[in-house]
Amino acid sequence: MPNAPTLATLADDLESGRTTSRKLVEACIARIADPAGEGQRTFLHVDKDAALAVADAMDGLRKAKAAPSRYAGIPLSIKDLFDIKGQTTRAGSRALDDSDPAEHDAPAVARLRKAGFVVIGRTNMTEFAYSGIGINPHYGTPKGAWNRAEGHVPGGSSSGAAVSVLDGMAHGALGTDTGGSCRIPAAFNGIVGYKPTQRRVPLDGTVPLSFSLDSIGPLARSVSCCAIMDAVLASEPIVALKPRPVKGMRLAVPTTIALDDLDPEVAETFERTLKTLSDHGGIIERIEMAEFHDIGPMNAKGGFAAAESYAWHRYLITAKGDVYDPRVAVRIMRGEAQSAADYIDLLNERRSLIARVNARIAPYDALVLPTTANTPPKIADLADDKAFTTQNLRALRNCTLINMIDGCAISLPAHREGNVPVGLMLAGAGGSDRRIFELAAGMEAVIRV
């Protein structure tokens, strides 16, 4: 996002006195409240008074040279999937309206607060995080970056998270990613989204979709912004990111499944990006990934998402199924037909898949592939359930490959200014988070030139 402030530049401005946390928060609140903007569909709750009070506190601590971190006072948005003390976590649904307010912040939220970030509000999302498109029939659907007059989807499930960053309603966003829910909305809105190695960030205090696949990650304006937030979320030191030079990068392009049925704009942008990386000295190798063929059969009965979401929802959906989004309910209910044996088979098959894929990609620094097969479809075109299902699966397909192998991945904007947003995904085996950030930071400077 050219000329948009990053967490680093905002921290510099706060440190120098060029701005204050109160000014940053007031500006975000004004953008949320703008009747001509997307704020009313992007946020389900804005904690104006608390955000301003925290902003004033951070300004006071900074004056006393006691700020908890360099980034203290910067406002962030929180996906409606996370517990925030004193608030009801609805997960983008009406079925949880009468739930008790949370007694504690989710650990991910608590860690951001501890670093001094200001929680400005809760963002809209696909109900119960169960779609890569971002449509919400209960609270409305925020329009994505592309061609707003027509209204294109924002991507999901962290739809409001992406739009909050895109429109300057927050300077970073906390999201989740089960099959692309950080990376898809990032790709559809021309920002950066990160899915970490799952075990690095605790899932406590979140409404689950899939215990096996859920990950907690950031959406922001740059690779460095995501790396800063990721370090805080993982309770690791914030270390300056050193971009790796593109020259000498060993990058594998999986030709199995990941390049099938791409929209022309996605295919063109992806090939241009590969050429750019090659021209800068990157070593690009196209490889078959036969292991990816196993993922479709593994998910034929709904996979982990259906089995594990049904386990969590089975009583709630019996009592309140009439208020669920029907497109979400039907996917959850696929889990009812899975047996214990089916689920144990899934666990064993996934262990084998991870081991085989990790061995295949070990010689490379990273996999590189399009984040989504499609560009953001029009909201109006998805009124038909068949069209919705087709586009949802196309959005989720490539990202899901990485969740299934327990990997980590980042989506970078790869399109040129003025063109439809297209994301480039860089992915690695679980535990390679720092390397993926360094590679992405090196690519970020060259791929859109």
Short mmCIF file of C-alpha atoms in Angstrom, two decimals, residues 10-438:
data_model
loop_
_atom_site.label_atom_id
_atom_site.label_comp_id
_atom_site.label_asym_id
_atom_site.label_seq_id
_atom_site.Cartn_x
_atom_site.Cartn_y
_atom_site.Cartn_z
CA LEU A 10 3.80 5.22 13.12
CA ALA A 11 6.15 4.27 15.95
CA ASP A 12 8.66 6.82 14.68
CA ASP A 13 5.96 9.49 14.57
CA LEU A 14 4.85 8.68 18.10
CA GLU A 15 8.41 8.72 19.40
CA SER A 16 9.23 12.06 17.75
CA GLY A 17 6.00 13.71 18.87
CA ARG A 18 4.74 14.21 15.31
CA THR A 19 1.57 12.47 16.40
CA THR A 20 -0.05 11.01 19.49
CA SER A 21 -1.98 7.87 20.18
CA ARG A 22 -5.11 9.95 20.76
CA LYS A 23 -4.79 11.50 17.30
CA LEU A 24 -4.33 8.07 15.71
CA VAL A 25 -7.34 6.64 17.50
CA GLU A 26 -9.53 9.66 16.76
CA ALA A 27 -8.63 9.43 13.06
CA CYS A 28 -9.54 5.72 12.95
CA ILE A 29 -12.83 6.34 14.76
CA ALA A 30 -13.68 9.11 12.29
CA ARG A 31 -13.08 6.76 9.36
CA ILE A 32 -15.23 4.08 10.96
CA ALA A 33 -18.04 6.60 11.48
CA ASP A 34 -17.88 8.06 7.96
CA PRO A 35 -21.35 7.39 6.49
CA ALA A 36 -19.85 7.20 3.00
CA GLY A 37 -17.42 4.46 4.04
CA GLU A 38 -17.59 0.80 4.99
CA GLY A 39 -17.25 1.24 8.74
CA GLN A 40 -20.79 0.21 9.63
CA ARG A 41 -20.34 -3.12 7.84
CA THR A 42 -16.71 -3.56 8.86
CA PHE A 43 -17.11 -3.22 12.63
CA LEU A 44 -19.62 -5.04 14.80
CA HIS A 45 -18.59 -3.06 17.87
CA VAL A 46 -16.42 0.04 18.33
CA ASP A 47 -15.01 0.53 21.82
CA LYS A 48 -14.61 4.30 21.42
CA ASP A 49 -14.41 5.37 25.06
CA ALA A 50 -12.06 2.59 26.13
CA ALA A 51 -9.83 3.09 23.07
CA LEU A 52 -9.49 6.82 23.77
CA ALA A 53 -8.76 6.15 27.44
CA VAL A 54 -6.02 3.64 26.55
CA ALA A 55 -4.64 6.07 23.96
CA ASP A 56 -4.34 8.80 26.59
CA ALA A 57 -2.68 6.35 28.96
CA MET A 58 -0.13 5.34 26.32
CA ASP A 59 0.60 8.98 25.52
CA GLY A 60 1.24 9.58 29.22
CA LEU A 61 3.51 6.55 29.50
CA ARG A 62 5.45 7.64 26.43
CA LYS A 63 6.03 11.11 27.89
CA ALA A 64 7.31 9.42 31.03
CA LYS A 65 9.56 7.20 28.89
CA ALA A 66 7.69 4.17 30.21
CA ALA A 67 5.80 2.98 27.12
CA PRO A 68 5.52 -0.83 27.16
CA SER A 69 6.88 -1.04 23.61
CA ARG A 70 7.86 1.14 20.68
CA TYR A 71 4.42 0.41 19.17
CA ALA A 72 2.37 1.41 22.20
CA GLY A 73 -0.60 3.54 21.26
CA ILE A 74 -1.18 2.19 17.75
CA PRO A 75 -4.82 1.14 17.17
CA LEU A 76 -5.63 -2.37 15.97
CA SER A 77 -8.89 -4.17 15.15
CA ILE A 78 -9.86 -7.56 16.57
CA LYS A 79 -11.84 -10.19 14.68
CA ASP A 80 -15.15 -11.02 16.35
CA LEU A 81 -13.87 -14.55 17.02
CA PHE A 82 -11.75 -13.46 20.02
CA ASP A 83 -12.76 -12.98 23.63
CA ILE A 84 -12.37 -9.44 24.93
CA LYS A 85 -13.03 -9.03 28.64
CA GLY A 86 -16.52 -7.70 29.31
CA GLN A 87 -17.75 -8.20 25.75
CA THR A 88 -19.86 -10.91 24.11
CA THR A 89 -18.04 -12.93 21.46
CA ARG A 90 -20.55 -13.55 18.67
CA ALA A 91 -18.25 -14.96 15.96
CA GLY A 92 -20.23 -13.06 13.33
CA SER A 93 -23.39 -14.93 14.31
CA ARG A 94 -26.76 -14.24 15.95
CA ALA A 95 -26.72 -17.63 17.67
CA LEU A 96 -24.39 -16.36 20.42
CA ASP A 97 -26.25 -13.10 21.14
CA ASP A 98 -27.24 -14.22 24.63
CA SER A 99 -23.83 -15.59 25.60
CA ASP A 100 -22.22 -14.25 28.76
CA PRO A 101 -19.56 -11.56 28.32
CA ALA A 102 -16.00 -12.89 28.35
CA GLU A 103 -14.30 -12.95 31.75
CA HIS A 104 -10.82 -12.61 30.25
CA ASP A 105 -9.10 -11.45 27.09
CA ALA A 106 -7.99 -14.22 24.76
CA PRO A 107 -4.20 -14.66 25.12
CA ALA A 108 -3.66 -13.22 21.63
CA VAL A 109 -5.57 -10.06 22.60
CA ALA A 110 -3.84 -9.87 25.97
CA ARG A 111 -0.41 -10.05 24.33
CA LEU A 112 -1.24 -7.19 21.97
CA ARG A 113 -2.51 -5.11 24.87
CA LYS A 114 0.62 -5.88 26.88
CA ALA A 115 2.70 -4.38 24.06
CA GLY A 116 0.55 -1.24 24.29
CA PHE A 117 -1.55 -1.65 21.15
CA VAL A 118 -4.99 -0.06 21.39
CA VAL A 119 -8.01 -2.29 20.72
CA ILE A 120 -10.38 -0.13 18.70
CA GLY A 121 -13.18 -2.60 18.06
CA ARG A 122 -14.45 -5.96 16.84
CA THR A 123 -14.54 -6.64 13.11
CA ASN A 124 -17.13 -8.40 11.00
CA MET A 125 -16.45 -11.88 9.64
CA THR A 126 -18.04 -14.84 7.94
CA GLU A 127 -20.33 -16.48 10.48
CA PHE A 128 -18.25 -18.88 12.60
CA ALA A 129 -15.34 -18.33 10.17
CA TYR A 130 -16.74 -20.90 7.75
CA SER A 131 -16.04 -19.41 4.29
CA GLY A 132 -13.29 -17.80 2.28
CA ILE A 133 -15.64 -15.28 0.65
CA GLY A 134 -16.61 -12.98 3.53
CA ILE A 135 -20.36 -12.61 3.05
CA ASN A 136 -22.36 -12.16 6.27
CA PRO A 137 -26.18 -12.13 6.01
CA HIS A 138 -26.62 -11.01 9.63
CA TYR A 139 -24.46 -7.88 9.76
CA GLY A 140 -23.92 -7.03 6.12
CA THR A 141 -20.85 -7.55 3.98
CA PRO A 142 -18.12 -4.90 3.77
CA LYS A 143 -17.16 -4.14 0.19
CA GLY A 144 -13.62 -5.06 -0.75
CA ALA A 145 -10.98 -2.91 -2.36
CA TRP A 146 -11.76 -3.68 -5.99
CA ASN A 147 -14.30 -1.58 -7.88
CA ARG A 148 -16.37 -0.53 -4.87
CA ALA A 149 -19.12 0.97 -6.96
CA GLU A 150 -20.00 -2.55 -8.14
CA GLY A 151 -19.36 -4.21 -4.80
CA HIS A 152 -16.88 -7.09 -4.74
CA VAL A 153 -16.39 -9.50 -1.85
CA PRO A 154 -13.75 -8.70 0.76
CA GLY A 155 -12.62 -12.30 1.19
CA GLY A 156 -13.09 -14.28 4.36
CA SER A 157 -13.38 -15.21 6.91
CA SER A 158 -11.45 -12.21 8.32
CA SER A 159 -13.39 -9.84 6.06
CA GLY A 160 -13.72 -6.85 8.37
CA ALA A 161 -10.12 -7.27 9.50
CA ALA A 162 -8.81 -6.67 5.98
CA VAL A 163 -11.14 -3.77 5.20
CA SER A 164 -10.32 -2.09 8.52
CA VAL A 165 -6.65 -1.94 7.50
CA LEU A 166 -7.35 -1.11 3.87
CA ASP A 167 -9.51 1.89 4.78
CA GLY A 168 -7.37 3.21 7.65
CA MET A 169 -9.90 2.28 10.32
CA ALA A 170 -7.07 0.44 12.11
CA HIS A 171 -3.35 0.10 11.45
CA GLY A 172 -3.25 -3.66 11.81
CA ALA A 173 -5.78 -6.41 12.43
CA LEU A 174 -5.96 -9.63 14.40
CA GLY A 175 -7.43 -12.48 12.36
CA THR A 176 -7.56 -16.24 12.17
CA ASP A 177 -6.69 -18.65 9.38
CA THR A 178 -8.09 -22.18 9.05
CA GLY A 179 -8.02 -22.50 5.26
CA GLY A 180 -6.87 -19.03 4.22
CA SER A 181 -8.89 -16.65 6.38
CA CYS A 182 -6.00 -14.20 6.84
CA ARG A 183 -4.44 -14.67 3.41
CA ILE A 184 -7.56 -14.60 1.21
CA PRO A 185 -8.89 -11.22 2.44
CA ALA A 186 -5.35 -9.87 2.28
CA ALA A 187 -5.06 -10.99 -1.36
CA PHE A 188 -8.49 -9.60 -2.29
CA ASN A 189 -7.68 -6.22 -0.74
CA GLY A 190 -4.07 -5.67 -1.70
CA ILE A 191 -2.59 -5.95 1.79
CA VAL A 192 -0.41 -8.52 3.58
CA GLY A 193 -1.80 -11.45 5.58
CA TYR A 194 0.11 -14.06 7.56
CA LYS A 195 -0.71 -17.60 8.70
CA PRO A 196 1.85 -18.73 11.28
CA THR A 197 2.87 -22.21 12.27
CA GLN A 198 -0.18 -23.13 14.33
CA ARG A 199 1.55 -24.03 17.59
CA ARG A 200 3.23 -20.64 17.97
CA VAL A 201 0.10 -18.72 19.04
CA PRO A 202 -2.37 -20.11 21.63
CA LEU A 203 -5.93 -20.63 20.41
CA ASP A 204 -7.51 -20.21 23.84
CA GLY A 205 -10.29 -17.63 24.06
CA THR A 206 -11.38 -18.02 20.44
CA VAL A 207 -14.47 -19.65 18.98
CA PRO A 208 -13.02 -22.64 17.12
CA LEU A 209 -13.67 -23.73 13.57
CA SER A 210 -11.15 -26.58 13.42
CA PHE A 211 -8.94 -27.42 16.39
CA SER A 212 -6.46 -29.07 14.03
CA LEU A 213 -6.21 -26.29 11.44
CA ASP A 214 -7.02 -22.97 13.16
CA SER A 215 -4.16 -20.47 13.34
CA ILE A 216 -4.04 -16.91 14.65
CA GLY A 217 -2.35 -14.31 12.50
CA PRO A 218 -2.12 -10.64 11.52
CA LEU A 219 -3.30 -8.60 8.54
CA ALA A 220 -1.42 -5.37 7.90
CA ARG A 221 0.14 -3.10 5.30
CA SER A 222 3.60 -4.61 4.99
CA VAL A 223 5.62 -7.74 5.67
CA SER A 224 7.41 -5.95 8.50
CA CYS A 225 4.08 -4.97 10.09
CA CYS A 226 2.95 -8.59 10.07
CA ALA A 227 6.30 -9.76 11.47
CA ILE A 228 6.02 -7.29 14.36
CA MET A 229 2.49 -8.39 15.24
CA ASP A 230 3.38 -12.06 14.80
CA ALA A 231 6.28 -11.74 17.26
CA VAL A 232 3.98 -10.16 19.84
CA LEU A 233 1.32 -12.83 19.28
CA ALA A 234 3.90 -15.61 19.66
CA SER A 235 5.39 -13.93 22.75
CA GLU A 236 8.77 -13.66 21.04
CA PRO A 237 11.16 -10.70 20.98
CA ILE A 238 10.53 -8.17 18.23
CA VAL A 239 13.70 -8.39 16.16
CA ALA A 240 14.39 -6.13 13.18
CA LEU A 241 13.50 -7.98 9.98
CA LYS A 242 16.41 -8.43 7.59
CA PRO A 243 15.12 -8.88 4.03
CA ARG A 244 16.85 -11.66 2.11
CA PRO A 245 18.09 -10.69 -1.34
CA VAL A 246 16.05 -12.26 -4.12
CA LYS A 247 19.27 -13.35 -5.81
CA GLY A 248 19.88 -16.95 -4.83
CA MET A 249 16.42 -17.64 -3.39
CA ARG A 250 15.44 -21.25 -4.13
CA LEU A 251 11.74 -21.19 -4.87
CA ALA A 252 9.54 -24.14 -5.83
CA VAL A 253 6.32 -23.62 -7.81
CA PRO A 254 3.97 -26.58 -7.21
CA THR A 255 2.37 -27.46 -10.53
CA THR A 256 -0.04 -29.94 -8.93
CA ILE A 257 -3.49 -28.42 -8.25
CA ALA A 258 -2.16 -24.97 -7.28
CA LEU A 259 -2.03 -23.66 -10.87
CA ASP A 260 -5.30 -25.23 -12.08
CA ASP A 261 -8.25 -23.10 -13.22
CA LEU A 262 -6.71 -19.69 -12.52
CA ASP A 263 -8.55 -16.52 -13.51
CA PRO A 264 -6.64 -14.89 -16.41
CA GLU A 265 -5.59 -11.92 -14.25
CA VAL A 266 -4.26 -14.27 -11.57
CA ALA A 267 -2.31 -16.37 -14.08
CA GLU A 268 -0.87 -13.30 -15.81
CA THR A 269 0.17 -11.61 -12.56
CA PHE A 270 1.68 -14.80 -11.20
CA GLU A 271 3.78 -15.48 -14.30
CA ARG A 272 4.94 -11.86 -14.45
CA THR A 273 5.95 -12.07 -10.79
CA LEU A 274 7.93 -15.27 -11.36
CA LYS A 275 9.75 -13.60 -14.25
CA THR A 276 10.55 -10.60 -12.07
CA LEU A 277 11.94 -12.83 -9.34
CA SER A 278 13.97 -14.76 -11.91
CA ASP A 279 15.29 -11.53 -13.42
CA HIS A 280 16.49 -10.54 -9.95
CA GLY A 281 18.39 -13.79 -9.56
CA GLY A 282 15.79 -16.00 -7.93
CA ILE A 283 16.07 -19.69 -8.77
CA ILE A 284 12.59 -20.84 -9.80
CA GLU A 285 11.84 -24.54 -10.19
CA ARG A 286 8.45 -25.95 -11.13
CA ILE A 287 7.86 -29.22 -9.31
CA GLU A 288 5.11 -31.80 -9.14
CA MET A 289 3.61 -32.25 -5.67
CA ALA A 290 1.85 -35.59 -5.95
CA GLU A 291 1.05 -35.37 -2.24
CA PHE A 292 -1.43 -32.56 -2.92
CA HIS A 293 -3.66 -35.05 -4.73
CA ASP A 294 -4.30 -36.72 -1.36
CA ILE A 295 -5.92 -33.64 0.17
CA GLY A 296 -9.12 -33.71 -1.87
CA PRO A 297 -10.02 -37.28 -0.81
CA MET A 298 -9.12 -36.43 2.79
CA ASN A 299 -11.68 -33.61 2.71
CA ALA A 300 -14.34 -35.52 0.75
CA LYS A 301 -16.59 -35.90 3.82
CA GLY A 302 -15.89 -32.37 5.04
CA GLY A 303 -12.49 -33.05 6.58
CA PHE A 304 -11.31 -31.60 9.88
CA ALA A 305 -13.40 -28.43 9.55
CA ALA A 306 -16.71 -30.30 9.36
CA ALA A 307 -15.83 -32.93 11.99
CA GLU A 308 -14.44 -30.52 14.55
CA SER A 309 -16.93 -27.70 14.00
CA TYR A 310 -19.82 -30.17 14.34
CA ALA A 311 -18.37 -31.37 17.65
CA TRP A 312 -18.43 -27.78 18.94
CA HIS A 313 -21.75 -26.71 17.37
CA ARG A 314 -23.90 -29.83 17.71
CA TYR A 315 -25.96 -28.62 20.67
CA LEU A 316 -26.09 -24.97 19.66
CA ILE A 317 -27.17 -25.78 16.11
CA THR A 318 -29.91 -28.06 17.44
CA ALA A 319 -31.25 -25.25 19.60
CA LYS A 320 -30.67 -22.30 17.28
CA GLY A 321 -30.08 -23.68 13.82
CA ASP A 322 -32.80 -21.43 12.43
CA VAL A 323 -30.65 -18.33 12.99
CA TYR A 324 -27.50 -19.76 11.38
CA ASP A 325 -26.49 -18.70 7.88
CA PRO A 326 -27.79 -21.72 5.89
CA ARG A 327 -24.56 -21.84 3.88
CA VAL A 328 -22.61 -22.23 7.11
CA ALA A 329 -25.02 -24.66 8.75
CA VAL A 330 -24.94 -27.08 5.83
CA ARG A 331 -21.15 -27.32 5.99
CA ILE A 332 -21.12 -27.82 9.75
CA MET A 333 -23.72 -30.58 9.48
CA ARG A 334 -21.47 -32.57 7.15
CA GLY A 335 -19.55 -33.46 10.29
CA GLU A 336 -22.51 -35.36 11.70
CA ALA A 337 -22.01 -38.16 9.17
CA GLN A 338 -18.32 -38.65 9.96
CA SER A 339 -17.52 -41.60 12.21
CA ALA A 340 -14.80 -41.89 14.82
CA ALA A 341 -12.95 -44.16 12.41
CA ASP A 342 -13.19 -41.51 9.68
CA TYR A 343 -11.67 -38.96 12.03
CA ILE A 344 -8.84 -41.24 13.15
CA ASP A 345 -8.09 -41.96 9.51
CA LEU A 346 -7.87 -38.20 8.91
CA LEU A 347 -5.37 -37.77 11.73
CA ASN A 348 -3.16 -40.58 10.45
CA GLU A 349 -3.38 -39.44 6.82
CA ARG A 350 -2.44 -35.90 7.78
CA ARG A 351 0.62 -37.05 9.73
CA SER A 352 1.78 -38.96 6.67
CA LEU A 353 1.02 -36.01 4.38
CA ILE A 354 3.05 -33.58 6.50
CA ALA A 355 6.07 -35.88 6.61
CA ARG A 356 6.04 -36.53 2.87
CA VAL A 357 5.57 -32.89 1.88
CA ASN A 358 8.26 -31.68 4.27
CA ALA A 359 10.71 -34.13 2.74
CA ARG A 360 9.83 -32.98 -0.78
CA ILE A 361 10.19 -29.24 -0.09
CA ALA A 362 13.29 -29.50 2.11
CA PRO A 363 15.72 -28.49 -0.70
CA TYR A 364 13.90 -25.18 -1.27
CA ASP A 365 13.67 -21.94 0.65
CA ALA A 366 9.92 -21.76 0.05
CA LEU A 367 6.97 -22.68 -2.11
CA VAL A 368 5.52 -19.88 -4.22
CA LEU A 369 2.00 -20.01 -5.65
CA PRO A 370 -1.05 -17.80 -6.23
CA THR A 371 -2.88 -17.10 -2.97
CA THR A 372 -6.26 -17.68 -4.64
CA ALA A 373 -7.28 -19.08 -8.00
CA ASN A 374 -9.83 -16.30 -8.45
CA THR A 375 -10.04 -12.54 -8.31
CA PRO A 376 -12.69 -11.04 -5.97
CA PRO A 377 -16.13 -11.89 -7.37
CA LYS A 378 -19.04 -9.46 -7.26
CA ILE A 379 -21.23 -9.82 -4.20
CA ALA A 380 -24.36 -9.76 -6.39
CA ASP A 381 -23.08 -12.68 -8.47
CA LEU A 382 -23.00 -14.97 -5.43
CA ALA A 383 -26.71 -14.91 -4.59
CA ASP A 384 -26.94 -18.32 -6.24
CA ASP A 385 -25.69 -21.09 -3.94
CA LYS A 386 -23.93 -22.96 -6.74
CA ALA A 387 -21.99 -19.86 -7.80
CA PHE A 388 -21.11 -19.16 -4.16
CA THR A 389 -19.83 -22.68 -3.60
CA THR A 390 -17.72 -22.61 -6.75
CA GLN A 391 -16.06 -19.32 -5.91
CA ASN A 392 -15.63 -20.21 -2.24
CA LEU A 393 -13.77 -23.40 -3.10
CA ARG A 394 -11.58 -21.57 -5.62
CA ALA A 395 -10.69 -18.97 -3.01
CA LEU A 396 -9.84 -21.56 -0.36
CA ARG A 397 -8.08 -24.18 -2.47
CA ASN A 398 -4.44 -23.06 -2.48
CA CYS A 399 -4.43 -21.72 1.06
CA THR A 400 -5.94 -24.94 2.40
CA LEU A 401 -2.98 -26.89 1.00
CA ILE A 402 -0.73 -25.11 3.48
CA ASN A 403 -3.01 -25.52 6.50
CA MET A 404 -3.24 -29.22 5.77
CA ILE A 405 0.56 -29.59 5.84
CA ASP A 406 0.81 -27.61 9.09
CA GLY A 407 2.87 -24.97 7.31
CA CYS A 408 3.26 -21.22 7.55
CA ALA A 409 2.51 -18.80 4.73
CA ILE A 410 2.21 -15.15 3.80
CA SER A 411 0.20 -13.43 1.07
CA LEU A 412 1.79 -10.42 -0.61
CA PRO A 413 0.07 -8.06 -3.05
CA ALA A 414 1.51 -8.83 -6.50
CA HIS A 415 -0.74 -6.78 -8.81
CA ARG A 416 0.21 -3.42 -10.27
CA GLU A 417 -1.51 -0.26 -9.07
CA GLY A 418 -4.93 0.14 -10.66
CA ASN A 419 -5.31 -3.54 -11.50
CA VAL A 420 -7.51 -6.09 -9.77
CA PRO A 421 -5.89 -7.30 -6.52
CA VAL A 422 -3.93 -10.55 -6.79
CA GLY A 423 -1.99 -12.19 -3.99
CA LEU A 424 1.30 -14.07 -4.15
CA MET A 425 1.69 -16.74 -1.48
CA LEU A 426 5.04 -17.73 -0.04
CA ALA A 427 4.89 -20.84 2.12
CA GLY A 428 7.13 -23.18 4.06
CA ALA A 429 7.08 -26.12 6.41
CA GLY A 430 5.96 -25.64 10.00
CA GLY A 431 8.58 -23.80 12.04
CA SER A 432 10.07 -21.84 9.13
CA ASP A 433 8.23 -18.62 10.04
CA ARG A 434 11.28 -16.38 10.33
CA ARG A 435 12.66 -17.52 6.99
CA ILE A 436 9.32 -16.89 5.28
CA PHE A 437 9.23 -13.34 6.67
CA GLU A 438 12.81 -12.65 5.50
#
